CSV table of C-alpha atoms in Angstrom, one decimal:
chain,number,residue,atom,x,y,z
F,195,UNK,CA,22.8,-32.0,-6.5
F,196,UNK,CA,20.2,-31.7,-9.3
F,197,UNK,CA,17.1,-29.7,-8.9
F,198,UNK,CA,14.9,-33.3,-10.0
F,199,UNK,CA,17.5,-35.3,-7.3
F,200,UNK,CA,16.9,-32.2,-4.6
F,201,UNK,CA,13.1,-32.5,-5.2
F,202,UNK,CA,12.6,-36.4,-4.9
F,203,UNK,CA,14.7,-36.0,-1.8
F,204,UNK,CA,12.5,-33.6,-0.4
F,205,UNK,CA,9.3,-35.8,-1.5
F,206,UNK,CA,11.2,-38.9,0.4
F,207,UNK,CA,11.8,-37.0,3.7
F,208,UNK,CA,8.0,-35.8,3.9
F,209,UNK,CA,6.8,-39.6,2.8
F,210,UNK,CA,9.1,-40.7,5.2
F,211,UNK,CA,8.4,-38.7,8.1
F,212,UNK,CA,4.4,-39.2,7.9
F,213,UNK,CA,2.8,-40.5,10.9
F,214,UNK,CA,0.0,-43.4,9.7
F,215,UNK,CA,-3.3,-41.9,10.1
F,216,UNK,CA,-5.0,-41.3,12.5
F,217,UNK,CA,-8.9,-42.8,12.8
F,218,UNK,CA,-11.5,-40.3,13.1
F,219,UNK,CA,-14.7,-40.7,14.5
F,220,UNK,CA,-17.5,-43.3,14.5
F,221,UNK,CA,-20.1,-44.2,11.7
F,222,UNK,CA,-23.5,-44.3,12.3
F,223,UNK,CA,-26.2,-46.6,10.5
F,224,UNK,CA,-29.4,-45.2,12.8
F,225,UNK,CA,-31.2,-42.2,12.2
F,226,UNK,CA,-32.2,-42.3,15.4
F,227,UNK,CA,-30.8,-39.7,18.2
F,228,UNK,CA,-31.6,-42.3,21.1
F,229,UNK,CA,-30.6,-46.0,19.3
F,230,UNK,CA,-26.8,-43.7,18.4
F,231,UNK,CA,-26.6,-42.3,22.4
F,232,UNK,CA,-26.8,-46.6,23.6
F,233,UNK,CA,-24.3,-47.3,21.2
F,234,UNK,CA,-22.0,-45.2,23.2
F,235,UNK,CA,-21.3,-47.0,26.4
F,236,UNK,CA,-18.6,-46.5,28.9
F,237,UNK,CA,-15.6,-49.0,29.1
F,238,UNK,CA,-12.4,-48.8,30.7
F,239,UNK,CA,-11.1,-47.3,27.2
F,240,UNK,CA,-13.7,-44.8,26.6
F,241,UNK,CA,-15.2,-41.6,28.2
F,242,UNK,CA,-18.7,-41.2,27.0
F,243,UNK,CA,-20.3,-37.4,27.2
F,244,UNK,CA,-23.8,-37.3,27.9
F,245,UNK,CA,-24.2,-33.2,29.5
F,246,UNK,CA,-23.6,-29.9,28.6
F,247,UNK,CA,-22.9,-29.5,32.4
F,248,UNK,CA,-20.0,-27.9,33.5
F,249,UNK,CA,-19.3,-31.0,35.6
F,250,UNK,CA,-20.8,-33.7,37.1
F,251,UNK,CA,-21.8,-37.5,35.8
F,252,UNK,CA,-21.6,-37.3,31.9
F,253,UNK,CA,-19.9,-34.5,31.6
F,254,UNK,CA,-16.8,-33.9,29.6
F,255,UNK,CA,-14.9,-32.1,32.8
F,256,UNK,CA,-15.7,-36.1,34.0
F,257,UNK,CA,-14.6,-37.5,31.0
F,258,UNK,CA,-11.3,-35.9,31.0
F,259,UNK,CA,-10.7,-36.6,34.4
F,260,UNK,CA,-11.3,-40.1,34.1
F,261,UNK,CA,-8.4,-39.8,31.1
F,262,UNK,CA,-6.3,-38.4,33.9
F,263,UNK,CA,-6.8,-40.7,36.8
F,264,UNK,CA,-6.2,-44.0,34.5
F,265,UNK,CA,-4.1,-44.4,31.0
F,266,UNK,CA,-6.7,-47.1,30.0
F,267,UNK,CA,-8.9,-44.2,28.6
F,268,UNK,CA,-8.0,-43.3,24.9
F,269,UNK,CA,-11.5,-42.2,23.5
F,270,UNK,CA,-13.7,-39.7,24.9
F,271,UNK,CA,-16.8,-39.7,22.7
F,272,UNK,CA,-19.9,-37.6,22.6
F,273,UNK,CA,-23.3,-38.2,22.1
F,274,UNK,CA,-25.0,-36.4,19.1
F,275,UNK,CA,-27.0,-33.1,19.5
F,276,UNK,CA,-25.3,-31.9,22.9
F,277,UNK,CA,-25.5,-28.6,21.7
F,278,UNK,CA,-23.3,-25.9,23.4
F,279,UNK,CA,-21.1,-27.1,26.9
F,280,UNK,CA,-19.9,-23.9,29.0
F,281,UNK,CA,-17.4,-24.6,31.2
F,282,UNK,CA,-15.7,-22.4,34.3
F,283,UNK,CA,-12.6,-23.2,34.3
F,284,UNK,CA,-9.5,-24.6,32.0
F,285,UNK,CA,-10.4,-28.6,30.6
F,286,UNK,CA,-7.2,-29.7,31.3
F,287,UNK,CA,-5.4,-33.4,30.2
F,288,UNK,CA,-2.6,-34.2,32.3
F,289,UNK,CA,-2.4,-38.2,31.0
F,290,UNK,CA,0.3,-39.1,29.4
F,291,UNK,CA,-1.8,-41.7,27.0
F,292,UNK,CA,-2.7,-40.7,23.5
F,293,UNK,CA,-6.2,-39.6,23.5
F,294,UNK,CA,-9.0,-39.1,21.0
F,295,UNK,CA,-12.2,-36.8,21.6
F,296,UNK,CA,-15.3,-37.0,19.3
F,297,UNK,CA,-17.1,-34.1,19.1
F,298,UNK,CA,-19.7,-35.1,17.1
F,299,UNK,CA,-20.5,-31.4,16.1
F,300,UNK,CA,-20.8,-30.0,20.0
F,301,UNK,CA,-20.1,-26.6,20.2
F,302,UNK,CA,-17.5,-26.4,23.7
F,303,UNK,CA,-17.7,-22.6,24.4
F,304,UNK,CA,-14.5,-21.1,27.0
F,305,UNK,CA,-15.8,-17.4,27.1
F,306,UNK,CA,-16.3,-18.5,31.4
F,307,UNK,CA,-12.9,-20.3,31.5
F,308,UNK,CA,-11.2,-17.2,32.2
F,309,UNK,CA,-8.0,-19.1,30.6
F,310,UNK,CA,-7.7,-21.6,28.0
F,311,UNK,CA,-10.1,-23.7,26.9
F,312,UNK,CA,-9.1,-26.9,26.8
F,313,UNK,CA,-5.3,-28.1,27.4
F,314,UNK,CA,-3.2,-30.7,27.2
F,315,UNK,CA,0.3,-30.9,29.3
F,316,UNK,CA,1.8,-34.2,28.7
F,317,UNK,CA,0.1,-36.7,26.4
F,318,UNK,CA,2.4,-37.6,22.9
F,319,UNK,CA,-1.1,-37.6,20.7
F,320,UNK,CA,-4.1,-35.4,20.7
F,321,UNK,CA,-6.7,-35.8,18.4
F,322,UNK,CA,-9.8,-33.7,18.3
F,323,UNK,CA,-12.8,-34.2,15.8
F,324,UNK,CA,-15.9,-32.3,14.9
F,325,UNK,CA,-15.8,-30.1,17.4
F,326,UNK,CA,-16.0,-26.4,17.9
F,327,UNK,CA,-13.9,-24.3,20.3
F,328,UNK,CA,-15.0,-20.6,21.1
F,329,UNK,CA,-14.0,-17.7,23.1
F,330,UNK,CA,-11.6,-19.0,25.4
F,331,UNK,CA,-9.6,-15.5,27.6
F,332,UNK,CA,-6.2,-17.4,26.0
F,333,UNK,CA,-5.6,-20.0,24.1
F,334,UNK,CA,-8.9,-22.1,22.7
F,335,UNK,CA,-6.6,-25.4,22.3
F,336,UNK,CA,-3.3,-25.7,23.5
F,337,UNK,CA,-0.9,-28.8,23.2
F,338,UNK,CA,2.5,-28.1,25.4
F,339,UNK,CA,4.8,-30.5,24.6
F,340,UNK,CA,6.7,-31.5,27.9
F,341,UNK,CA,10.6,-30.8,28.3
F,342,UNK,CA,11.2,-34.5,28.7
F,343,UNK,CA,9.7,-35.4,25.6
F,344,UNK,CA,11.0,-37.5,23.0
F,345,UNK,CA,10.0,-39.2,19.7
F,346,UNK,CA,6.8,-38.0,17.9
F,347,UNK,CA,4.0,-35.4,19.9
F,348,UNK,CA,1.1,-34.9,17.3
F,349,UNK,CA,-2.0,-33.4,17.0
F,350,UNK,CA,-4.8,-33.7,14.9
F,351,UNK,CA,-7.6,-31.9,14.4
F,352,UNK,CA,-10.7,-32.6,11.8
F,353,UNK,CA,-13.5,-31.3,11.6
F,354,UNK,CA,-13.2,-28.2,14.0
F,355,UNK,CA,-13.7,-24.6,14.2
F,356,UNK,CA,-12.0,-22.4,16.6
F,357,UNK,CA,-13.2,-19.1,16.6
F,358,UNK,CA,-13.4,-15.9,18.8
F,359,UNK,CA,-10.5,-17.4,21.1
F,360,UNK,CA,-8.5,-14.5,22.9
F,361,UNK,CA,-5.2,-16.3,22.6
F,362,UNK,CA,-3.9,-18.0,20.1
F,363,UNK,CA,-6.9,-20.4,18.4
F,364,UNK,CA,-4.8,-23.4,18.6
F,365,UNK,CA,-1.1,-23.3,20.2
F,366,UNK,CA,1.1,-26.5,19.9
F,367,UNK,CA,4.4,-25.3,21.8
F,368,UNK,CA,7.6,-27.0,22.6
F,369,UNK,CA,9.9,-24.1,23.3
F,370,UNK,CA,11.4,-23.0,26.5
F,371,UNK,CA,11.4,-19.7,25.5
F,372,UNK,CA,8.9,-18.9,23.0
F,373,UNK,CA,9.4,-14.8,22.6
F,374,UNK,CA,12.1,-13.6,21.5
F,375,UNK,CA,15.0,-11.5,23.5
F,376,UNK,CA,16.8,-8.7,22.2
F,377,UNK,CA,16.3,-10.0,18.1
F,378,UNK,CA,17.6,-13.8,19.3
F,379,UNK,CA,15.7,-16.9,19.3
F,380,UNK,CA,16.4,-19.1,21.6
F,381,UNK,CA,16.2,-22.4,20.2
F,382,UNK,CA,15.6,-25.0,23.3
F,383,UNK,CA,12.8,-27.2,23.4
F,384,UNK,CA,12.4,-30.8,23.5
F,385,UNK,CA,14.0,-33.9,21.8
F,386,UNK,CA,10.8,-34.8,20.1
F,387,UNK,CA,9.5,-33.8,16.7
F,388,UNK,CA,6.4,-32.0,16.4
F,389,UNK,CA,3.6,-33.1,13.7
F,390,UNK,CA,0.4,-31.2,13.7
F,391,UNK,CA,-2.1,-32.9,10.7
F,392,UNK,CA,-5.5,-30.6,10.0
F,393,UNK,CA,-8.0,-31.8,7.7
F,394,UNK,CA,-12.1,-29.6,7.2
F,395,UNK,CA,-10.6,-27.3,10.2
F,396,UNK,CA,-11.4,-23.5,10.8
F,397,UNK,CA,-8.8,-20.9,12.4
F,398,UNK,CA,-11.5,-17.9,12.6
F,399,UNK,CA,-11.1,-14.6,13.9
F,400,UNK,CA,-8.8,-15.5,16.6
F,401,UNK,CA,-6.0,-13.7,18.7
F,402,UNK,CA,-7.8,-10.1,19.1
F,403,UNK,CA,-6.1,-9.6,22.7
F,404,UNK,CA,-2.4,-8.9,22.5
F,405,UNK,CA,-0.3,-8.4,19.5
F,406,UNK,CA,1.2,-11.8,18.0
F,407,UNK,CA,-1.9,-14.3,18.5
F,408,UNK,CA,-2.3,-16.3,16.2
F,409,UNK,CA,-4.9,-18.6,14.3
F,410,UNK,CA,-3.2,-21.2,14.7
F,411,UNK,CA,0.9,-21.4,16.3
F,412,UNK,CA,3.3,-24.6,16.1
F,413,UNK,CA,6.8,-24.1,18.0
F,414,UNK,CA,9.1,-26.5,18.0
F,415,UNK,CA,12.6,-26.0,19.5
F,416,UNK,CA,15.4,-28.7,20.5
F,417,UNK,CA,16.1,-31.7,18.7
F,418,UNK,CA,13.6,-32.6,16.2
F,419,UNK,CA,11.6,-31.7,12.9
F,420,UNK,CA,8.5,-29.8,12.4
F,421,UNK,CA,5.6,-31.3,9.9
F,422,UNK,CA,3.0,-29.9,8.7
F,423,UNK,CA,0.1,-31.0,6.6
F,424,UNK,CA,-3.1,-29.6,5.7
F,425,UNK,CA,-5.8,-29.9,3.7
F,426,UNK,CA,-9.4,-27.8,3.0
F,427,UNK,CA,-8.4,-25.9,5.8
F,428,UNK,CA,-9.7,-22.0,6.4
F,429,UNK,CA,-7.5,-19.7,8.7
F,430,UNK,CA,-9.2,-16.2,8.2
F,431,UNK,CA,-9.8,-12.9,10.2
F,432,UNK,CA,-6.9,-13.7,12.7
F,433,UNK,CA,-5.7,-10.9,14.6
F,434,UNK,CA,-1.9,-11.8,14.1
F,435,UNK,CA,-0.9,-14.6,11.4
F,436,UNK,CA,-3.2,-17.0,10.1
F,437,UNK,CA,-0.9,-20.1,10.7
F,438,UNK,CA,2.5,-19.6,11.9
F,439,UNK,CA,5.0,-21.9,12.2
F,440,UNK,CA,8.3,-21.4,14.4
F,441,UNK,CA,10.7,-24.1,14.3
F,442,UNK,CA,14.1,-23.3,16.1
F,443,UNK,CA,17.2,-25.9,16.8
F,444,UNK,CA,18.1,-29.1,14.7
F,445,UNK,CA,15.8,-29.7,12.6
F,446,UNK,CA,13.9,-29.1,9.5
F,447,UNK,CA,10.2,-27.7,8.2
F,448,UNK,CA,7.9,-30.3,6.5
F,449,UNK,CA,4.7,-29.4,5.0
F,450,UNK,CA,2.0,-30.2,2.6
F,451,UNK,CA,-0.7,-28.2,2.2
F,452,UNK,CA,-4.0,-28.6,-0.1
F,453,UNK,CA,-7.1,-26.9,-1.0
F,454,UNK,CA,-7.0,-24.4,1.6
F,455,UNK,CA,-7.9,-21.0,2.2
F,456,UNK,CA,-5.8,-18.1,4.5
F,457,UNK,CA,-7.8,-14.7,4.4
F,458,UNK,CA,-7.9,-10.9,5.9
F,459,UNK,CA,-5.2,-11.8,8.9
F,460,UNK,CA,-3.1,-9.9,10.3
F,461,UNK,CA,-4.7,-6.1,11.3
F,462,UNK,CA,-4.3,-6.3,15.2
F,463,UNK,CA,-1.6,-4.5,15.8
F,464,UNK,CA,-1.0,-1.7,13.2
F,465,UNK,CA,2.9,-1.4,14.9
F,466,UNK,CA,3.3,-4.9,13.5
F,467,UNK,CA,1.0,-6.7,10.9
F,468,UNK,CA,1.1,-10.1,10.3
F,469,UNK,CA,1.2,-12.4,7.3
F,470,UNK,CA,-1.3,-15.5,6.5
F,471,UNK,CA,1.2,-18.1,6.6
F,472,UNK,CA,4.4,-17.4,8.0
F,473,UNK,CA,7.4,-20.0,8.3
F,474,UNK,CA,10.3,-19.1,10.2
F,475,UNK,CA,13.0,-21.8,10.2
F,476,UNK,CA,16.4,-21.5,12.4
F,477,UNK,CA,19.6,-23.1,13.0
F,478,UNK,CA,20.4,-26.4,11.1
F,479,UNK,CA,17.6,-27.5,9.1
F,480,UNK,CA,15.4,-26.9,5.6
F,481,UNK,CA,12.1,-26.0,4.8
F,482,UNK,CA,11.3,-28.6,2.1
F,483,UNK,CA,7.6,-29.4,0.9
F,484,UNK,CA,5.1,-27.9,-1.3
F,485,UNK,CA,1.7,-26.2,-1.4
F,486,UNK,CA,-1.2,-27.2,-4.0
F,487,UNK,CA,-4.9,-24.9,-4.2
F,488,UNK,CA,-4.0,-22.2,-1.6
F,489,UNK,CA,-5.3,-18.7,-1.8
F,490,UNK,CA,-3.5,-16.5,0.7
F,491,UNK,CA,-5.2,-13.1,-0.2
F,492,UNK,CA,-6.3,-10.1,1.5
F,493,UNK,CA,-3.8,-10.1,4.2
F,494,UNK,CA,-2.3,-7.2,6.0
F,495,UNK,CA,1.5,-8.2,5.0
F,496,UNK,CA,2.7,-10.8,3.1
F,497,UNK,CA,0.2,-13.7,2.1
F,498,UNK,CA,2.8,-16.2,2.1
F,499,UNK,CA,6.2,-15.4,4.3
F,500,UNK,CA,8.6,-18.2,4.1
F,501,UNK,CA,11.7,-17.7,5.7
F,502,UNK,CA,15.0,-19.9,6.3
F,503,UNK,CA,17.8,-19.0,8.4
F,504,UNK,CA,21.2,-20.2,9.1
F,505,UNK,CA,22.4,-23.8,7.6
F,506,UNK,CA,19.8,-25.2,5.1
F,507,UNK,CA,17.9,-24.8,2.2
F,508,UNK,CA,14.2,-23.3,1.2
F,509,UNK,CA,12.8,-25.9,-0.9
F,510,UNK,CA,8.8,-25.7,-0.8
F,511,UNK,CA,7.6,-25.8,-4.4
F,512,UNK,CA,4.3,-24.0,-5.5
F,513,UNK,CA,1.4,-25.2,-7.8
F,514,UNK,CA,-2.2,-23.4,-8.3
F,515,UNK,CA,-1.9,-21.0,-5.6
F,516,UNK,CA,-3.0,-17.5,-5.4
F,517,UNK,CA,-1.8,-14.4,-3.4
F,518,UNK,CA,-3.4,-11.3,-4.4
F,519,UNK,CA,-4.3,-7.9,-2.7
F,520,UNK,CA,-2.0,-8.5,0.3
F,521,UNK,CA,-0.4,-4.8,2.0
F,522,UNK,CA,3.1,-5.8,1.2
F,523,UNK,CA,4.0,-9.0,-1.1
F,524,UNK,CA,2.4,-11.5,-2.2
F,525,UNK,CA,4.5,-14.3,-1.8
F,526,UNK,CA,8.2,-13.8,-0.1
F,527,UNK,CA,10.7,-16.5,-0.2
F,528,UNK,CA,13.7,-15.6,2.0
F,529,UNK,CA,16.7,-17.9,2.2
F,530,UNK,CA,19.0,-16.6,5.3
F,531,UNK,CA,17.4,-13.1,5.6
F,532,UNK,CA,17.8,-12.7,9.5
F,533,UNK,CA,20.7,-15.1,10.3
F,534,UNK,CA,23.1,-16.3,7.5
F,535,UNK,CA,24.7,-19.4,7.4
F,536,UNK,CA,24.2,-20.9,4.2
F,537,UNK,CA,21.8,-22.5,1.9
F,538,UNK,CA,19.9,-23.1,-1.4
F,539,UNK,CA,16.8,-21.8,-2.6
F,540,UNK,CA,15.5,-23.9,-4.6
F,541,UNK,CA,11.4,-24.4,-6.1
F,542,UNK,CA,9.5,-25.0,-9.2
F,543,UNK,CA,6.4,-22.8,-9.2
F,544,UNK,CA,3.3,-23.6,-11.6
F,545,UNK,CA,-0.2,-21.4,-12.6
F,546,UNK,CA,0.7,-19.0,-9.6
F,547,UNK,CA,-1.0,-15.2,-9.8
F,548,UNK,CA,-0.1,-12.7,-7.2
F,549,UNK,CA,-2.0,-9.9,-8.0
F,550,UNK,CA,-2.6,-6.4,-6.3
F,551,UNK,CA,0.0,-6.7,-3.6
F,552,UNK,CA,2.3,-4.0,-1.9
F,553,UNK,CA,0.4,-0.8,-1.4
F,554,UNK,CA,2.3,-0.6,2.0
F,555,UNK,CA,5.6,-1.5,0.3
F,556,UNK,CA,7.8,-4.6,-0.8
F,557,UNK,CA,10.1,-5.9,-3.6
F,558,UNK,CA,7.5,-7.9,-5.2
F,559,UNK,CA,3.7,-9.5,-5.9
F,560,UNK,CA,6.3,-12.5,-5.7
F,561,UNK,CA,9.8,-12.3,-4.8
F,562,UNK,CA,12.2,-14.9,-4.1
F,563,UNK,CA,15.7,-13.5,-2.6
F,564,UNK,CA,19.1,-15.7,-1.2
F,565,UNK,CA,20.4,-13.6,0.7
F,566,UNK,CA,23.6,-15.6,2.2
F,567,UNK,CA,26.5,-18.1,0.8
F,568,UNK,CA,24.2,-20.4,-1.2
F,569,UNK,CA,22.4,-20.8,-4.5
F,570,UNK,CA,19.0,-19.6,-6.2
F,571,UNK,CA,17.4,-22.0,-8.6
F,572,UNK,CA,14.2,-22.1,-9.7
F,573,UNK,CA,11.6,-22.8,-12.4
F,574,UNK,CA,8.7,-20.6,-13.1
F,575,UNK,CA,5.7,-21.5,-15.1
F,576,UNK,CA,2.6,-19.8,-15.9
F,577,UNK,CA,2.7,-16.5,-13.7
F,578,UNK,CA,0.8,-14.3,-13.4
F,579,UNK,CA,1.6,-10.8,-11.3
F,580,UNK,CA,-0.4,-7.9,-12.1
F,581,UNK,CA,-1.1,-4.6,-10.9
F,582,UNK,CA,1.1,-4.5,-7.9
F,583,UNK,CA,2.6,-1.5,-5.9
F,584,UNK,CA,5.6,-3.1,-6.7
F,585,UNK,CA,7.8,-5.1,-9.2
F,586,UNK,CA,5.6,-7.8,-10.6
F,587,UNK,CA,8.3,-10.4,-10.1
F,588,UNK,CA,11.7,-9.8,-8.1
F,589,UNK,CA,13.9,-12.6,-8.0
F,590,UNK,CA,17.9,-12.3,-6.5
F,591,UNK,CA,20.8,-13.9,-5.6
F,592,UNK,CA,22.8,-11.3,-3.3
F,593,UNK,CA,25.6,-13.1,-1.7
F,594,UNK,CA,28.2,-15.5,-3.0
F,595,UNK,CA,26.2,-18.3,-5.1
F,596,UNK,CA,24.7,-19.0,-8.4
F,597,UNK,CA,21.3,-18.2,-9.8
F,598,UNK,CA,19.5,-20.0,-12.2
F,599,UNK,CA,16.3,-19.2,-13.5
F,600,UNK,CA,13.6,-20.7,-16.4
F,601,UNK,CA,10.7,-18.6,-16.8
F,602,UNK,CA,7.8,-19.5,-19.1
F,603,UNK,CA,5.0,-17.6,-20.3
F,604,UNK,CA,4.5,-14.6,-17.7
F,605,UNK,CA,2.0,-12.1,-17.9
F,606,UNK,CA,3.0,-9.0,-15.8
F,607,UNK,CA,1.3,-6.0,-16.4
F,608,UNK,CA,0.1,-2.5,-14.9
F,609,UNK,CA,2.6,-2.7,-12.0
F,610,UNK,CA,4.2,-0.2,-10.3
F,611,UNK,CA,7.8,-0.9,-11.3
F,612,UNK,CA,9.3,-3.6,-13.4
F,613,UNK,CA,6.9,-6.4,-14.7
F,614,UNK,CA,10.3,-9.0,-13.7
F,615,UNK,CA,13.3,-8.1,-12.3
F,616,UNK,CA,16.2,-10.7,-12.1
F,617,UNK,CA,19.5,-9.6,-10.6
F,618,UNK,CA,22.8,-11.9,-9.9
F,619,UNK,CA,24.2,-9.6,-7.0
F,620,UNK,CA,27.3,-11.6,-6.4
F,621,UNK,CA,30.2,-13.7,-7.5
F,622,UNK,CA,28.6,-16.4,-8.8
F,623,UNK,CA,27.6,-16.7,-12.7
F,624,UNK,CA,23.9,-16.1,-13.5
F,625,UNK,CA,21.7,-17.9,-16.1
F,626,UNK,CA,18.3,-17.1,-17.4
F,627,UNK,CA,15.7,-18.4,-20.0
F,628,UNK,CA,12.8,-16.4,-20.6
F,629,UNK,CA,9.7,-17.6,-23.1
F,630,UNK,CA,6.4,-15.6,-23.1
F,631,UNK,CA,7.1,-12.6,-21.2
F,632,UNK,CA,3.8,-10.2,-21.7
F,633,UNK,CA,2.4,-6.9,-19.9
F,634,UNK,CA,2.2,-3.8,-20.6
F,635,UNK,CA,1.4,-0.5,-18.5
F,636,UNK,CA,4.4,-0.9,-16.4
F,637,UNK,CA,6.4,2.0,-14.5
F,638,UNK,CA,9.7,0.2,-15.5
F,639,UNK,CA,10.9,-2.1,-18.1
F,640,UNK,CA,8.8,-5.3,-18.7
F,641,UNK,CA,11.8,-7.3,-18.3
F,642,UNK,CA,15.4,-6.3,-16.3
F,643,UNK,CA,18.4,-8.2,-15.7
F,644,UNK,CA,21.2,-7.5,-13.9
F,645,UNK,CA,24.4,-9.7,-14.2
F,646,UNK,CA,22.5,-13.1,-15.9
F,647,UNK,CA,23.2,-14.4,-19.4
C-alpha cells in the first residue's frame, strides 16, 4: 500500500469512528445571578444543583441519586456562583442512562471523600462541563466501563480542571486486569470501544501517591478500539504520565490531538519516570492518527512515547509540535519494541524541533525504530534537533523489512553524537534522500548511514 493510500485510510478510520458531538452546556442572555438560577427548574430529565451541601435538597449527592433511582434523568445542571461543594464520601453514578453534568465553573473539592471523587460504574456516556475536580484520596473522575459492555462508552470532558487528585486525575478503565504480571498484559476487557473526547481541559499536578498515577489514564482491553481526541488541552506536573493510553486486545488506537500542552510529568518515582504522553498498543491493532500544535517538553522521560506491539502498524503523523528538554528523548516511535508480531511504521513529520533531550540517556531528540518483521517509511520535513545528549535524529529499521526515508532541510547541531543517523539493520533494501542537512558542533558525523542508498 502507498504511504498517500495508508494515510487517507487512516484519516477514513478516525472520520469514521467519531461519535457526533456531544452538546455542552446552556447559554445564558441575563446578567442576572437570580433571573439564570429560575431558568433552571427540575423536570423528570434534569437534576438541578442549588447547595454546596454535602447532601440534602439541592445538592448534587441528591442530584445524582435521583440519576440513579430513575433513567429519565440525563442532565444534572448547576446554578451559577455555587462556589466550592465538599463532599464526605465517593459521588457515585450507578444509572445506566447517559448523563450530562453542568458545572457552570463550581469547584467540587474530594480531599473529605477519603476515595474517589466522583464515579461512574455503568452508564455508556459521561459528560462533564466546566467543572473543577480537586484532591480526591484516589481517583478525581473515574469512568469503569462494565464487563458486559458493548458498543460505544465515552466520555467527555470540557471545560474542567482536575488538580491535586491522589489517584489518577481522570481514569477511564475497561480492563480486567489493569497491572501488569510478570512483564504480560493481560488483554481482557469489554466488547465495547472506548472514546474519551477533551476540549479547554486541565490534567494538573495529579497522581503524587503511588508510582504510576497518572493525569489522565484510558484502558481499554477486549474487543474494541480506543479514540482519542483532544484539543487546547494542558496535562502538566503529573506525578506519573501526563496522558496515558493502554489499549490491550483487538483493536486499534485513534487519536487527534490539537493545540495542546503536556509539561514537567513524570518525577514521582525516581525507580520509574514517566513520559507526557505515552501510547502503549497490544495485540491486533494500529495506532493511526496525527498530532497538530503539541509541546511535550520538560518531562522526566520521553515527551512523546508511542509504542505498538504485536500485529499492526504505527501510523500517527506529526505537524508543529515541540519536544524539547525531556530526560531521555524527545519523541520515541517504537513499532514492536516489547512484543513482535509485525507491522509498519509509517508517518510524515512537518516543522517538528526536539531540542535538549537525553541527559539521562536515549537514541535520540527524535528517534523512530521498527523493531520486528515490518517496514519503516517515513517523510521528514523541517526538523529541527539541537543540542541533545544524544543523536539529533536516530531513525532504524532492525528486523526484516524495508526503510525508506525523505528528509528535507534539517538543522541538527551541537549534539552529543551524530546530528542524523539512519541505519537499515536487516534484509530488506534501504533508500534515502536527504536535502538541507545543516549543524555543526556535533560529537559525530553530521550525517551517518548504515546500509541505505
Amino acid at each position: 500500500m502507498s504511504r498517500r493510500l495508508a494515510l487517507s485510510v487512516a484519516a477514513l478510520a478516525l472520520a469514521a469512528c467519531a461519535p457526533e458531538s456531544t452538546p455542552v452546556g446552556p447559554t445564558f442572555l441575563d446578567s442576572s445571578l437570580d433571573a439564570r438560577a429560575n431558568l433552571f427548574v427540575e423536570s423528570a430529565s434534569t437534576a438541578v444543583v442549588r447547595t454546596t451541601e454535602n447532601d440534602g435538597p439541592g445538592s448534587l449527592r441528591a442530584a445524582i441519586g435521583r440519576a440513579n433511582a430513575s433513567a429519565d434523568v440525563r442532565v444534572i445542571q448547576f446554578v451559577e456562583g455555587l462556589g466550592t461543594i465538599r463532599i464526605t464520601s465517593p459521588l457515585v453514578y450507578t444509572g445506566t442512562q447517559p448523563l450530562a453534568i453542568h458545572g457552570v465553573d463550581a469547584v467540587l473539592d474530594a480531599a473529605g471523600s477519603g476515595d474517589d471523587g466522583l464515579r461512574a460504574t455503568a452508564t455508556s456516556s459521561l459528560t462533564i462541563t466546566q467543572l473543577t475536580v480537586q484532591n480526591a484520596a484516589q481517583e478525581g473522575i473515574e469512568l469503569a466501563v462494565p464487563a458486559t459492555a458493548s458498543g460505544v462508552v465515552q466520555l467527555v470532558l470540557d471545560g474542567v480542571t482536575v488538580r491535586g487528585n491522589k489517584g489518577h486525575g481522570v481514569l477511564v478503565n475497561d480492563q480486567l486486569v489493569p497491572d501488569v504480571v510478570d512483564d504480560m498484559p493481560d488483554p481482557r476487557g469489554s466488547d465495547a470501544s472506548v472514546v474519551v473526547r477533551v476540549r479547554r481541559t486541565r490534567f494538573l499536578d495529579n497522581g503524587y501517591s503511588v508510582s504510576d498515577r497518572d493525569g489522565l489514564r484510558v484502558n481499554e482491553g477486549g474487543n474494541g478500539y480506543l479514540q482519542f481526541i483532544a484539543d487546547d488541552m494542558a496535562a502538566n506536573d503529573n506525578a506519573a504520565d501526563g496522558i496515558e493510553l493502554d489499549e490491550r486486545g483487538p483493536g486499534s488506537v485513534l487519536l487527534q490531538v490539537t493545540n495542546s500542552q503536556i509539561l514537567r510529568n513524570g518525577k514521582f518515582d525516581p525507580e520509574d519516570l514517566d513520559d507526557g504522553f505515552d501510547i502503549d498498543e497490544l495485540n491486533e491493532g494500529d495506532i493511526v492518527g496525527q498530532l497538530r500544535g503539541v509541546v511535550a517538553s520538560d518531562n522526566y522521560e520521553e515527551g512523546l512515547d508511542f509504542n505498538e506491539n504485536d500485529a499492526g502498524d504505527l501510523r500517527v503523523d506529526l505537524f508543529g509540535v515541540v519536544a524539547n528538554n525531556n530526560r531521555e528523548e524527545g519523541i520515541d516511535y517504537e513499532e514492536d519494541d516489547d512484543f513482535a508480531g509485525g507491522g509498519d511504521l509509517i508517518a510524515v513529520i512537518v516543522d517538528v524541533t526536539a531540542n535538549g533531550n537525553g541527559v539521562d540517556g536515549g537514541d535520540g531528540g527524535l528517534k523512530i525504530r521498527e523493531k520486528g518483521v515490518g517496514s519503516l517509511s517515513v517523510d521528514l520535513t523541517r526538523v529541527r534537533a539541537d543540542n541533545n545528549k544524544v543523536s539529533g535524529v536516530d531513525i532504524r529499521e532492525t528486523e526484516a523489512g524495508n526503510l525508506v526515508a525523505r528528509l528535507e532541510t534539517f538543522f541538527v547541531p551541537g549534539n552529543a553524537g551524530r546530528g542524523v543517523r539512519v541505519r537499515q539493520e536487516s534484509t530488506g533494501f534501504g533508500q534515502v534522500s536527504s536535502v538541507n542537512i545543516f549543524g555543526t558542533g556535533n560529537t559525530g558525523n553530521l550525517f551517518d548511514t548504515t546500509g541505505v542508498n
